[in-house]
Amino acid sequence: CVGAPNNGVKSMLISVQQAAHRIRTGFGVSIKKYGQDSEEDPLQDLGQGNGCGPAGWAVVSTPIINLMRAAGFRATFLSAMSVTLIAFVCYAFVDDTDVVHTAQDVNTTGITIMKEMQNVIDHWEGGLRATGGAIVPKKSYWYLIDWIWDKQNWRYATIADIPGDLTIKDTCGTKRVTLQRYDPEIATETLGVFLAMDGNNREEIIKLRQKTQEFADQIRTGFVNKWDAWYAINSTIMKTLEYPMMATTITEKEWDFIMRPIRQAGLPKIQVTSTFPKVLMYGPKSFHGLGIMHPYLHQELLHVAACIHEGERETITGELIRASTEQLQVELGLPGHIFEKDYGTLAHLATDCWLKTVWNFTW
């Protein structure tokens, strides 16, 4: 394949398209199959686990993203102090893509941007269809983010404030379907994390509590020794809780609520009383603690690490962190580094956000 890359790609695609797939179970190999001559058309994708899957995704997705950029569809922000222009088309991870589009100035109404968003969707859907893909309407949804001033305070505009619908072609491309729309406080699941546009964590807290409760029920009724139980706590449920931490701003009290089933069921399984002091449960082993890192501490350390690793890099993440920092400083109206300011005295001046929780933690 090194000397003839086209032949290498061709041989791989032919192998995928002509392969016959069967299922092997304890009852033997299935008689029925899919692929090869059992389908009128050959299989179209590269297959789960294919080594060239990420590169293939990039090859297909990049032209669509460039098409959107050339058409002028993108999210654009000017940072508050350095006046740096930030522009990007979407957040994309394989088939899970969030396409974003913003107004060009503060005078653009929500109704206007909604009409522009219909063109954005049509262009994105057309690019997907041209490359062999399609949008599944029942798995897609959208938000309109706008603000309404009420005396001296602002709030997010609701569907009732700015009514309207967006439509998309169905997977067959024969008719148009209305996309589901949500208010900013309604969380939806993206890559396994429930995110709301206003930043609340309510749905994610409920989901994580359900997971710890399920784990507690399983370990309570399971026949496991204390060593397996200890391994399960550290290597399964604590890793499950770690996954969304970079995106969440869950408080220490809320994390205690999530962790309660683990304390009540997990600790007795390792022959530790469920009333074991929290300061020892989360304390380091060198001071005779159990060495479990408190999820709140873990979450905030990940946020600090993100600021350190991305804060000065020329990446979209770095640009967004810097822009948010500048906006936070403008709200405070004070010179100097914001993380050196007294959080307890000045926090009420700043809008609640991801970076504000970093300020709170570091202070």
CSV table of C-alpha atoms in Angstrom, one decimal:
chain,number,residue,atom,x,y,z
A,1,CYS,CA,0.0,0.0,0.0
A,2,VAL,CA,3.0,2.4,0.5
A,3,GLY,CA,3.8,2.4,-3.2
A,4,ALA,CA,0.2,2.3,-4.5
A,5,PRO,CA,-2.1,4.1,-1.9
A,6,ASN,CA,-5.1,4.0,-4.3
A,7,ASN,CA,-4.9,0.3,-4.7
A,8,GLY,CA,-4.6,-0.1,-0.9
A,9,VAL,CA,-7.7,2.0,-0.3
A,10,LYS,CA,-9.5,0.1,-3.1
A,11,SER,CA,-8.6,-3.3,-1.6
A,12,MET,CA,-9.8,-2.3,1.8
A,13,LEU,CA,-13.2,-0.9,0.5
A,14,ILE,CA,-13.7,-4.0,-1.6
A,15,SER,CA,-13.0,-6.3,1.4
A,16,VAL,CA,-15.5,-4.3,3.5
A,17,GLN,CA,-18.2,-4.2,0.8
A,18,GLN,CA,-17.9,-7.9,-0.1
A,19,ALA,CA,-17.6,-9.4,3.3
A,20,ALA,CA,-20.3,-11.6,4.7
A,21,HIS,CA,-21.2,-10.9,8.3
A,22,ARG,CA,-22.6,-13.6,10.6
A,23,ILE,CA,-23.2,-13.8,14.3
A,24,ARG,CA,-21.6,-16.5,16.4
A,25,THR,CA,-23.2,-17.4,19.8
A,26,GLY,CA,-23.3,-20.3,22.1
A,27,PHE,CA,-25.8,-21.9,19.7
A,28,GLY,CA,-23.4,-21.7,16.8
A,29,VAL,CA,-22.9,-19.5,13.7
A,30,SER,CA,-26.0,-17.8,12.4
A,31,ILE,CA,-27.4,-19.0,9.0
A,32,LYS,CA,-28.6,-15.6,8.1
A,33,LYS,CA,-26.1,-13.0,7.2
A,34,TYR,CA,-25.8,-9.4,6.0
A,35,GLY,CA,-23.4,-8.0,3.5
A,36,GLN,CA,-22.1,-9.5,0.3
A,37,ASP,CA,-25.0,-10.8,-1.9
A,38,SER,CA,-27.6,-10.4,0.9
A,39,GLU,CA,-28.0,-6.7,0.2
A,40,GLU,CA,-28.8,-4.9,-3.1
A,41,ASP,CA,-26.2,-2.2,-2.4
A,42,PRO,CA,-22.8,-2.8,-0.8
A,43,LEU,CA,-22.1,-1.5,2.8
A,44,GLN,CA,-21.2,2.2,2.7
A,45,ASP,CA,-19.2,2.9,5.8
A,46,LEU,CA,-15.7,1.8,6.8
A,47,GLY,CA,-16.9,-0.3,9.8
A,48,GLN,CA,-16.6,0.0,13.5
A,49,GLY,CA,-13.0,-0.2,14.7
A,50,ASN,CA,-11.5,0.4,11.2
A,51,GLY,CA,-8.1,2.0,11.7
A,52,CYS,CA,-8.7,4.6,9.0
A,53,GLY,CA,-12.0,5.6,10.4
A,54,PRO,CA,-10.9,8.9,11.9
A,55,ALA,CA,-9.0,9.9,8.8
A,56,GLY,CA,-11.9,8.9,6.6
A,57,TRP,CA,-14.2,11.0,8.8
A,58,ALA,CA,-11.9,14.0,8.5
A,59,VAL,CA,-11.7,13.6,4.7
A,60,VAL,CA,-15.5,13.6,4.4
A,61,SER,CA,-16.3,16.2,7.0
A,62,THR,CA,-13.7,18.9,6.1
A,63,PRO,CA,-15.3,19.8,2.8
A,64,ILE,CA,-18.7,20.2,4.4
A,65,ILE,CA,-17.2,22.5,7.1
A,66,ASN,CA,-15.3,24.5,4.5
A,67,LEU,CA,-18.6,24.8,2.5
A,68,MET,CA,-20.3,26.3,5.5
A,69,ARG,CA,-17.4,28.7,6.1
A,70,ALA,CA,-17.4,29.8,2.5
A,71,ALA,CA,-21.1,30.5,2.7
A,72,GLY,CA,-20.6,32.8,5.7
A,73,PHE,CA,-22.3,30.5,8.2
A,74,ARG,CA,-20.4,30.4,11.5
A,75,ALA,CA,-20.3,31.6,15.1
A,76,THR,CA,-18.3,34.8,15.5
A,77,PHE,CA,-17.3,36.6,18.7
A,78,LEU,CA,-15.2,39.6,19.4
A,79,SER,CA,-13.3,39.4,22.7
A,80,ALA,CA,-14.2,42.3,25.1
A,81,MET,CA,-10.7,43.8,25.6
A,82,SER,CA,-8.2,42.5,23.0
A,83,VAL,CA,-10.9,42.6,20.3
A,84,THR,CA,-9.8,39.3,19.0
A,85,LEU,CA,-12.1,37.7,16.4
A,86,ILE,CA,-13.1,34.1,17.1
A,87,ALA,CA,-14.9,32.2,14.4
A,88,PHE,CA,-15.8,28.6,14.0
A,89,VAL,CA,-18.5,26.6,12.2
A,90,CYS,CA,-19.3,23.7,14.6
A,91,TYR,CA,-18.3,21.4,17.4
A,92,ALA,CA,-17.9,18.0,15.7
A,93,PHE,CA,-17.2,14.5,17.0
A,94,VAL,CA,-17.9,11.9,14.3
A,95,ASP,CA,-21.7,11.9,13.8
A,96,ASP,CA,-22.4,14.1,16.9
A,97,THR,CA,-22.1,17.6,15.5
A,98,ASP,CA,-23.4,20.9,16.9
A,99,VAL,CA,-23.7,23.5,14.1
A,100,VAL,CA,-23.6,27.1,15.5
A,101,HIS,CA,-24.5,30.4,13.9
A,102,THR,CA,-24.5,33.8,15.6
A,103,ALA,CA,-25.6,37.4,14.7
A,104,GLN,CA,-23.1,39.8,13.2
A,105,ASP,CA,-24.0,42.6,15.6
A,106,VAL,CA,-26.0,43.2,18.8
A,107,ASN,CA,-28.9,44.8,16.9
A,108,THR,CA,-29.8,41.6,15.0
A,109,THR,CA,-33.1,40.2,16.4
A,110,GLY,CA,-33.7,36.6,17.3
A,111,ILE,CA,-36.3,36.3,14.5
A,112,THR,CA,-33.6,37.4,12.0
A,113,ILE,CA,-31.1,34.9,13.2
A,114,MET,CA,-33.7,32.2,13.2
A,115,LYS,CA,-34.3,32.8,9.5
A,116,GLU,CA,-30.6,32.6,8.8
A,117,MET,CA,-30.4,29.4,10.8
A,118,GLN,CA,-32.8,27.8,8.3
A,119,ASN,CA,-30.3,28.4,5.6
A,120,VAL,CA,-27.5,27.1,7.8
A,121,ILE,CA,-29.4,23.8,8.2
A,122,ASP,CA,-30.2,23.5,4.5
A,123,HIS,CA,-26.6,24.0,3.6
A,124,TRP,CA,-25.4,21.5,6.2
A,125,GLU,CA,-28.0,18.9,5.2
A,126,GLY,CA,-27.1,19.4,1.5
A,127,GLY,CA,-23.4,18.8,2.3
A,128,LEU,CA,-24.1,15.7,4.2
A,129,ARG,CA,-26.4,14.3,1.5
A,130,ALA,CA,-23.8,15.0,-1.2
A,131,THR,CA,-21.2,13.0,0.8
A,132,GLY,CA,-23.6,10.0,1.3
A,133,GLY,CA,-25.0,11.0,4.7
A,134,ALA,CA,-28.2,12.4,6.1
A,135,ILE,CA,-29.6,14.0,9.2
A,136,VAL,CA,-32.0,11.9,11.4
A,137,PRO,CA,-34.7,14.4,12.4
A,138,LYS,CA,-35.8,12.5,15.6
A,139,LYS,CA,-32.2,12.6,16.9
A,140,SER,CA,-31.8,16.3,16.1
A,141,TYR,CA,-32.9,19.5,18.0
A,142,TRP,CA,-32.1,23.2,18.2
A,143,TYR,CA,-32.0,26.1,20.6
A,144,LEU,CA,-32.4,29.8,20.0
A,145,ILE,CA,-30.4,31.9,22.5
A,146,ASP,CA,-31.4,35.5,22.9
A,147,TRP,CA,-31.8,37.8,25.9
A,148,ILE,CA,-34.7,40.0,27.1
A,149,TRP,CA,-34.1,42.9,29.5
A,150,ASP,CA,-36.6,43.1,32.4
A,151,LYS,CA,-36.0,46.4,34.2
A,152,GLN,CA,-32.3,46.1,35.3
A,153,ASN,CA,-32.0,42.3,34.9
A,154,TRP,CA,-31.8,40.1,31.8
A,155,ARG,CA,-33.2,36.6,31.2
A,156,TYR,CA,-33.0,34.1,28.4
A,157,ALA,CA,-35.8,34.4,25.8
A,158,THR,CA,-38.2,31.5,25.7
A,159,ILE,CA,-40.0,29.8,22.9
A,160,ALA,CA,-43.1,31.8,23.9
A,161,ASP,CA,-41.1,35.0,23.6
A,162,ILE,CA,-39.7,34.2,20.1
A,163,PRO,CA,-41.9,31.5,18.5
A,164,GLY,CA,-40.8,29.8,15.4
A,165,ASP,CA,-39.8,26.5,13.8
A,166,LEU,CA,-36.9,25.1,11.7
A,167,THR,CA,-37.4,22.2,9.3
A,168,ILE,CA,-35.2,19.6,7.7
A,169,LYS,CA,-35.5,16.9,5.0
A,170,ASP,CA,-36.2,13.5,6.3
A,171,THR,CA,-33.6,10.7,5.8
A,172,CYS,CA,-35.1,9.8,2.4
A,173,GLY,CA,-35.1,13.5,1.3
A,174,THR,CA,-38.7,13.3,0.2
A,175,LYS,CA,-40.4,15.6,2.7
A,176,ARG,CA,-39.6,18.2,5.3
A,177,VAL,CA,-39.9,17.6,9.1
A,178,THR,CA,-40.1,20.1,11.9
A,179,LEU,CA,-37.1,19.9,14.2
A,180,GLN,CA,-37.5,19.7,18.0
A,181,ARG,CA,-36.8,23.0,19.7
A,182,TYR,CA,-36.0,23.4,23.4
A,183,ASP,CA,-35.8,26.4,25.8
A,184,PRO,CA,-32.3,27.3,27.1
A,185,GLU,CA,-32.9,25.7,30.6
A,186,ILE,CA,-33.8,22.3,29.1
A,187,ALA,CA,-30.8,20.0,29.0
A,188,THR,CA,-30.2,17.5,26.2
A,189,GLU,CA,-27.6,14.7,26.0
A,190,THR,CA,-24.5,15.4,24.0
A,191,LEU,CA,-21.7,12.8,23.9
A,192,GLY,CA,-23.1,11.3,27.1
A,193,VAL,CA,-23.4,14.6,29.1
A,194,PHE,CA,-26.6,16.5,29.7
A,195,LEU,CA,-25.9,20.1,28.8
A,196,ALA,CA,-28.3,23.0,29.1
A,197,MET,CA,-27.7,26.3,27.2
A,198,ASP,CA,-28.1,28.3,30.4
A,199,GLY,CA,-25.4,26.2,32.2
A,200,ASN,CA,-27.6,24.5,34.8
A,201,ASN,CA,-26.6,20.9,35.9
A,202,ARG,CA,-30.0,19.6,37.0
A,203,GLU,CA,-30.4,16.8,34.5
A,204,GLU,CA,-26.7,15.7,34.7
A,205,ILE,CA,-27.0,15.5,38.5
A,206,ILE,CA,-30.1,13.4,38.3
A,207,LYS,CA,-28.3,11.1,35.7
A,208,LEU,CA,-25.2,10.7,37.9
A,209,ARG,CA,-27.2,10.0,41.0
A,210,GLN,CA,-29.1,7.3,39.1
A,211,LYS,CA,-25.7,5.8,38.1
A,212,THR,CA,-24.4,5.8,41.7
A,213,GLN,CA,-27.7,4.3,42.9
A,214,GLU,CA,-27.5,1.6,40.3
A,215,PHE,CA,-24.0,0.8,41.3
A,216,ALA,CA,-24.9,0.7,44.9
A,217,ASP,CA,-27.8,-1.7,44.3
A,218,GLN,CA,-25.5,-4.0,42.3
A,219,ILE,CA,-22.7,-4.0,44.8
A,220,ARG,CA,-25.1,-4.4,47.7
A,221,THR,CA,-26.7,-7.5,46.2
A,222,GLY,CA,-23.6,-8.9,44.5
A,223,PHE,CA,-21.3,-11.6,45.9
A,224,VAL,CA,-18.0,-9.7,45.9
A,225,ASN,CA,-15.2,-9.7,48.4
A,226,LYS,CA,-13.8,-6.4,49.8
A,227,TRP,CA,-10.9,-6.3,47.4
A,228,ASP,CA,-13.1,-6.6,44.3
A,229,ALA,CA,-15.5,-4.0,45.8
A,230,TRP,CA,-12.7,-1.6,46.4
A,231,TYR,CA,-11.4,-2.1,42.8
A,232,ALA,CA,-15.0,-1.6,41.5
A,233,ILE,CA,-15.4,1.7,43.4
A,234,ASN,CA,-12.2,3.2,42.1
A,235,SER,CA,-12.1,1.7,38.6
A,236,THR,CA,-15.7,1.8,37.5
A,237,ILE,CA,-18.1,4.2,39.2
A,238,MET,CA,-15.5,6.9,40.0
A,239,LYS,CA,-14.4,6.8,36.4
A,240,THR,CA,-18.0,7.1,35.3
A,241,LEU,CA,-18.3,10.2,37.5
A,242,GLU,CA,-15.1,11.6,36.1
A,243,TYR,CA,-16.2,11.5,32.4
A,244,PRO,CA,-18.4,14.6,32.4
A,245,MET,CA,-16.4,16.7,34.8
A,246,MET,CA,-14.7,18.9,32.3
A,247,ALA,CA,-18.1,20.3,31.2
A,248,THR,CA,-19.9,20.4,34.5
A,249,THR,CA,-20.0,23.0,37.3
A,250,ILE,CA,-21.6,20.8,40.0
A,251,THR,CA,-21.2,22.2,43.5
A,252,GLU,CA,-19.5,20.3,46.4
A,253,LYS,CA,-22.9,19.8,48.1
A,254,GLU,CA,-24.4,18.4,44.9
A,255,TRP,CA,-21.5,16.0,44.5
A,256,ASP,CA,-22.1,14.8,48.1
A,257,PHE,CA,-25.7,14.0,47.1
A,258,ILE,CA,-24.4,12.1,44.1
A,259,MET,CA,-21.9,10.2,46.2
A,260,ARG,CA,-24.3,9.2,49.0
A,261,PRO,CA,-25.3,5.8,47.6
A,262,ILE,CA,-21.6,4.9,47.2
A,263,ARG,CA,-21.0,5.8,50.9
A,264,GLN,CA,-24.1,3.9,52.1
A,265,ALA,CA,-23.5,0.7,50.0
A,266,GLY,CA,-19.9,0.7,48.9
A,267,LEU,CA,-18.1,1.4,52.2
A,268,PRO,CA,-19.7,-1.5,54.0
A,269,LYS,CA,-18.7,-3.8,51.2
A,270,ILE,CA,-15.0,-2.9,51.9
A,271,GLN,CA,-15.7,-3.4,55.6
A,272,VAL,CA,-15.8,0.3,56.4
A,273,THR,CA,-18.8,1.8,58.2
A,274,SER,CA,-21.1,3.9,56.1
A,275,THR,CA,-20.7,6.7,58.7
A,276,PHE,CA,-17.0,6.9,58.2
A,277,PRO,CA,-16.0,10.6,58.3
A,278,LYS,CA,-15.9,12.3,54.9
A,279,VAL,CA,-12.6,14.0,55.8
A,280,LEU,CA,-11.0,10.5,56.1
A,281,MET,CA,-12.9,9.0,53.2
A,282,TYR,CA,-11.5,11.6,50.9
A,283,GLY,CA,-8.2,12.0,52.8
A,284,PRO,CA,-4.9,10.8,51.4
A,285,LYS,CA,-3.6,7.4,52.4
A,286,SER,CA,-0.5,9.0,53.9
A,287,PHE,CA,-2.8,10.4,56.5
A,288,HIS,CA,-4.7,7.2,57.0
A,289,GLY,CA,-7.5,8.2,54.6
A,290,LEU,CA,-9.0,6.0,51.9
A,291,GLY,CA,-7.4,8.0,49.2
A,292,ILE,CA,-10.6,8.7,47.2
A,293,MET,CA,-10.5,12.1,45.6
A,294,HIS,CA,-13.6,14.1,46.2
A,295,PRO,CA,-15.4,14.6,42.9
A,296,TYR,CA,-15.8,18.3,43.4
A,297,LEU,CA,-12.0,18.6,43.9
A,298,HIS,CA,-11.4,16.4,40.9
A,299,GLN,CA,-13.8,18.5,38.7
A,300,GLU,CA,-12.2,21.8,39.6
A,301,LEU,CA,-8.7,20.6,39.2
A,302,LEU,CA,-9.6,19.5,35.7
A,303,HIS,CA,-10.9,23.0,35.0
A,304,VAL,CA,-7.7,24.6,36.3
A,305,ALA,CA,-5.7,22.2,34.2
A,306,ALA,CA,-7.7,23.1,31.1
A,307,CYS,CA,-7.0,26.8,31.8
A,308,ILE,CA,-3.3,26.1,32.1
A,309,HIS,CA,-3.0,23.8,29.1
A,310,GLU,CA,-5.2,25.7,26.7
A,311,GLY,CA,-5.1,29.3,28.1
A,312,GLU,CA,-2.3,30.5,25.9
A,313,ARG,CA,-2.6,28.1,22.9
A,314,GLU,CA,-3.9,29.2,19.5
A,315,THR,CA,-6.8,26.8,19.7
A,316,ILE,CA,-10.6,27.4,19.7
A,317,THR,CA,-10.7,26.2,23.3
A,318,GLY,CA,-7.9,28.6,24.2
A,319,GLU,CA,-9.6,31.5,22.4
A,320,LEU,CA,-12.9,30.9,24.2
A,321,ILE,CA,-11.2,30.7,27.6
A,322,ARG,CA,-9.4,34.0,26.9
A,323,ALA,CA,-12.6,35.7,25.6
A,324,SER,CA,-14.5,34.5,28.7
A,325,THR,CA,-11.8,35.8,31.0
A,326,GLU,CA,-11.9,39.2,29.3
A,327,GLN,CA,-15.7,39.4,29.5
A,328,LEU,CA,-15.5,38.4,33.2
A,329,GLN,CA,-13.0,41.2,33.9
A,330,VAL,CA,-15.2,43.7,32.1
A,331,GLU,CA,-18.1,42.7,34.3
A,332,LEU,CA,-16.0,43.2,37.4
A,333,GLY,CA,-14.7,46.5,36.2
A,334,LEU,CA,-11.4,46.1,38.0
A,335,PRO,CA,-7.8,46.0,36.7
A,336,GLY,CA,-5.3,43.2,37.4
A,337,HIS,CA,-5.8,39.4,37.4
A,338,ILE,CA,-9.3,38.4,38.2
A,339,PHE,CA,-8.2,35.3,40.1
A,340,GLU,CA,-6.5,37.5,42.6
A,341,LYS,CA,-9.7,39.3,43.4
A,342,ASP,CA,-11.8,38.5,46.5
A,343,TYR,CA,-14.5,36.1,45.3
A,344,GLY,CA,-16.7,36.5,48.3
A,345,THR,CA,-16.9,40.2,47.9
A,346,LEU,CA,-17.1,40.5,44.1
A,347,ALA,CA,-18.8,37.3,42.9
A,348,HIS,CA,-22.3,39.0,42.7
A,349,LEU,CA,-21.0,41.3,40.0
A,350,ALA,CA,-20.3,38.4,37.6
A,351,THR,CA,-22.6,36.3,35.5
A,352,ASP,CA,-22.6,32.6,36.6
A,353,CYS,CA,-20.4,30.7,34.1
A,354,TRP,CA,-17.8,27.9,33.9
A,355,LEU,CA,-14.9,30.3,34.4
A,356,LYS,CA,-16.5,31.9,37.5
A,357,THR,CA,-16.4,28.5,39.2
A,358,VAL,CA,-12.7,28.3,38.5
A,359,TRP,CA,-12.3,31.7,40.1
A,360,ASN,CA,-14.3,30.5,43.1
A,361,PHE,CA,-12.2,27.3,43.5
A,362,THR,CA,-8.8,29.0,43.1
A,363,TRP,CA,-9.7,31.8,45.5
